[in-house]
C-alpha cells in the first residue's frame, strides 16, 4: 500500500503530493488525515505531512519510493479532521481529492494578516444612544445604525461594520475624527473575552416551548449524548433565541460553535443579536470577504480567540480545536448545497463533521426540507416544535388566496387584483409599508410576436431574452445583449411587444398606480454591486420607502416591523419549473413570504394571487400548515419514487457537438444497464436538460434512482471508469450530482 502525502497544506499547494510506501507495521494505522513523519529531500531529513489518500498503485518506480517513518502520536489536529472530511466528501459527492481539499482547507495568504481591527465606542451606552438619536434627527441613517449597535455592544469587528452595516471606510474615519467612535487595531489579543453588552436580567425570558427545547438539549448534552435535532418553528417563533441559549451552554463546556445562516439572511440585525449576547467571542465570515480576511477569521478560530463563527456553508470548515455544536438555520435553503464540485450538502457534511468531532447538530426551519422532516418523523433526528410567534403582541398574518382567473372574468386585466390595489392604497394612507413579491427575476419579461407567437430567443442558449428598460434584450444565462428589434425576426411582423411581469415591469406599474409612493426594487440587477443588497434593505427598514418590490431575495431574514401587507403576485410561477422539488420550493417561498407580514404589534395581511388556487402547495402555504403540506408532498414523492423516498443521482453531460453528446449519453445509459451489482437502479432518460443549450453547449441529463445510496456511488465509479476508455473522453464533460 502507498500513501499520498502533502507537506504544505496551503491552498495552492494541496495538489503537490508525494508518494510513500506504508510499512507493514503501520498498516491499519494510516488513513486520510493521519499526520505522519517522512524522510524528505536529498538529505532525508524527517518532516511532517498529512496523508490525503491511500492507493495500491505506485506512481513511479517502486524501488525509489521511500517509506513512511512513523505516525505522529496523539496529533489529531483540526487540519487532519478537515482532510478526513475532504476524503469523505470526495467519496460521497464524487469529486477529485484536489477539489475537495481546496474546498475545506483555508487559503493561506502570502502576505501575513493585517491586524484585527475593530470599531469601539468612546462614550457610555447612554451617551452613545443619545448620539444615535441625534444622528437620526439629522437623517444620518448609517451613523445612527452604527451608534445604536455600539450602545449595545461596545466593540464590533471592522468587517462587520463595513460589510454588514454598510458604513464606508471614509465615513468611519470621519466619525473617528469627530470623536464619536474609535478605530482600533491590535495584533495581540485582549485577554479574557468581553461578555456581551446585555446582562442576564435584561435577556428575554424564554416561553414554555422554547424553554422545553433548551432544557431537553442541555440535559442530553451533559449526559454525553450527541445527535441531530430539528426545530420546526413557525416564522418569528423565537428559534434564534433558542440557538443562543444552547450555544451559551456549549461554550460553558469550553467547546466551540459553528452557526450556518444563508448568506442572504446574514443581515446586520441578525449578526447584532449574536454580538449583543456573546460580544467579541463571535466572528462572521461571508462570501464578500477577501480570501485573506477569511483566512484571518479561521486563524483566530484556530488560536481560540473566537469561539462562535457565523457564516454561509463554507463556515463549516472553520478549524476549531474542539467543536461542540453546529447550528444550521433555515435548514431547507438551496444555498446549503454547493453548485460546484464537490457538490456537497451542508446538512450531511455537518453531520459527518459532528460525528468526527463529537459535536451535536441543530437544524431549524419554519418549512423543513422533506429530507429533514422525514428523518425526524422516523426518529433519526430529535424533533422539536415551536408553534406560536414568540412575541406576545405578534400574531400570524391573515392570508387570502386570490383567484386571478376570476379577476380576468370580471374584466380586470391588471397584474394587481382589485383587493390588492385597495389594500395597497390603504397602507399608503396609513403610513405603513408593503412588500410585493414575485417568484422570479424577469421570469416572463420576454418579448414575443403577436402575429406568429414566437418569443425572441438567445442565439446561443435555449431561453428567451429578457427585456430591460424597454430597450435592451439580455440573456440571463450567457450575458448576450442586443437591441430591441422593430420587426419580428421570425415572420417580419411589426407587432412585437414585451410581455409579462418581471420586477421592472411591476415597479413601473406600481409607480403609475401610486405616483406619490416611494418604491424600491430589489433583484439581481439592483444588487449586483457589493453592499447594495444591504443598502436597499436598510433603506426600507429605515422607513425611507413605502413599497419594496423583489424576488426571492426579499423573503429572508429581515424583520420589518412596519410591513403590514405582503402581496405575492404570481404564486404559481415556481410550480412550472421542471424540478421534482418545485412544489416544495413554492410552499417554502410562499410561507416565508407570508411570514414577513405583521412581525410586530401591527396586524399583518398577506394576499396570494394565483391561477391555481386549488394546488396543495398554495393552499397549505395560505393555511400556514406545514404538516399537511408534508403529507401530500410525500404521497407524490412515494408515487414517483423521488427523494427522500429514494436516492437520486443526476448525470449531466455537456458538449458543443450534438452528435458526440448523443453518443456519450447512449453509452452512459447502456453501461448503467450492465453495471454489476447495480441491477436495482432505475433509469429516467436520457433527456434534454431543462435548458438544452447554454452558450452554444448542448446538455443532456440521465436520472438514476435507487433506494440504496451506496449502489449509486458504486455505479458512479463504474461509469467514471468506463468513460475514461471512451472515444469521446475529453470532449464531453460529465458531472454527477446527488439530489
Ligand atoms: P425566528 O428565528 O424563529 O424567526 P426570532 O428568534 O427572530 O424568531 O424571534 C422573533 C421575535 O420574537 C424577535 O423579535 C425576538 O426578539 C422575539 N422573541 C423571541 N423569543 C421571545 C420571548 N421568549 N419573549 C419575547 N419575545 C421573544
Ligand atoms: Zn412573428
Ligand atoms: Zn444566451
Coordinates of C-alpha atoms and ligand atoms in Angstrom, one line a residue, residues 458 460-461 475 478 480, ligand 3:
X458 CA -30.9 33.9 -27.4
X460 CA -26.6 30.8 -28.0
X461 CA -28.9 29.4 -25.4
X475 CA -29.8 36.7 -21.9
X478 CA -24.7 33.8 -21.2
X480 CA -25.7 38.1 -24.7
Ligands
LIG3 ZN1 -27.5 33.2 -24.1

